[in-house]
Amino acid sequence: MNLGQQLSFLIKNTSIISDPQVIDCAIKGIIDYFACSLQACQEDDVHKLLAWIADEGGNTRALLIGQKKLATARQAALFNGFQAHCLDYDDVHSDVRGHPSAVILSALIASVRLDSIEQKIDSRRFLTAYVIGIEVMALLGKSVNPQHYEKGWHATITLGGIAATAAICYLYDEPFLSQALTLAATQASGMRLLMGTPIKFLHAGLAAQHAVQSVEWLRAGIHADQDFLDDKLGFLAIYGQGNTHFDLSHWGKTWKIVDPGLWFKNYSYCSAAAYIADAGQLLYQNLSFEFDNINNINNIVIYFAPPNSDAALIYKTPSLAQQGRFSAEYVLALTLLGLPLGFEQFSSQPISNAIKQLMQKMKRSYQTHLTPHPEAYNGRYVIIDIFLKNGKKISQRIDIPKGSPKNPYSQTEMSLKLHSAIKDQAKTEQLLTDIHKLAKGLDIRQFLLSYLFTL
């Protein structure tokens, strides 16, 4: 078998997963997905996309989460992916260097026909499909990164469509899995240049839509009978460094959803800036740091290790707060000024002059060669040095940010994230209960229908 066929064989022959640790990780991912989606359901950009869907029309059969509406499967995949990623509040995976659940779960949910009483889908197979999707996305990411990401590709869309296609094909045991992966791969695109704009969020929706339409086109009889991992012209040859580092030997032994695991967020900015936020908040809390006026600061140096680990933070001098999601300087300025890191700080509003003045005192450096923490992701760490005009230097280092798998939020903190999105304790508890029941074998269609008009 060629490499694409090997991957397809492994996916197709994966047994429904019952390992409690793996299932627990999948359940947490679904809880977080709903929290992120529901938190964003009243955003202006979300309603702009809703209006576009209403204008386009079509056969309504798939759930638009939190909107009490149905749409076509392709529209639902696009919308749900956009909404889940809209606040940059959703999970990430260090191997991917992107956002897996916003794509994979959006595609899986959109694939469920709510207009068909004959379709019954075991939630245990749904959970396994989700785990497989993350596995495929992480394996691809591990193979192509860091070069793929640093070159300017947005891995959420370039890898996500393929991963979500694998998940859907497993869920329905489709006979054309290998072709579907090829059809998804040929649609891969998306530039990190668009970070700081709503198109970044659209990338997650487009990836989910690529998966749904790949499966639908093949069901309609269109063919794509090529190996997407062809040695010379395949996906990894084009977007990565070839097939050499694509390793299938550990399939199913330790799932990527467990190790290195999903990185959950209680903040609305890029996870690469989490190092900065944690360090900045500690500096602000430091009693020896008497920050009365920015004039007391001579300059600030932000050290990133390894070099290019700040690739996602593309704005050094952002002008709009939404660009600040991808700016080390903006996030650090907020924390040093004692400002909250809430959603309002990352809107489309212009950045204030006080924040701009503080950002002007900052520069980035990669001239640090300290040993990373043994559990640091890809050897990453950040050091912030603040040089005061009185000659004093204050320093803070972060290797493992809060929310990352090695420093996770508690179950209570994650439940509060869902509650803050729903704003109703009884509804929150019911949704949490029902999501946990997915491990026991519910009908996914009935699960989704039960929340069509209640969330």
mmCIF file of C-alpha atoms in Angstrom, residues 23 27 122-124 127 435-442:
data_model
loop_
_atom_site.group_PDB
_atom_site.id
_atom_site.type_symbol
_atom_site.label_atom_id
_atom_site.label_comp_id
_atom_site.label_asym_id
_atom_site.label_seq_id
_atom_site.Cartn_x
_atom_site.Cartn_y
_atom_site.Cartn_z
ATOM 1 C CA ILE A 23 -12.872 9.761 26.087
ATOM 2 C CA ILE A 27 -15.573 15.229 26.260
ATOM 3 C CA ASP A 122 -23.812 6.368 17.937
ATOM 4 C CA SER A 123 -22.138 9.071 20.015
ATOM 5 C CA ARG A 124 -19.258 6.706 20.827
ATOM 6 C CA LEU A 127 -16.234 10.702 19.774
ATOM 7 C CA ILE A 435 -22.194 15.935 26.796
ATOM 8 C CA HIS A 436 -20.833 13.542 29.405
ATOM 9 C CA LYS A 437 -23.537 11.034 28.377
ATOM 10 C CA LEU A 438 -22.033 10.930 24.886
ATOM 11 C CA ALA A 439 -19.542 8.425 26.295
ATOM 12 C CA LYS A 440 -22.407 5.972 26.840
ATOM 13 C CA GLY A 441 -23.802 5.817 23.323
ATOM 14 C CA LEU A 442 -26.485 8.416 22.659
#
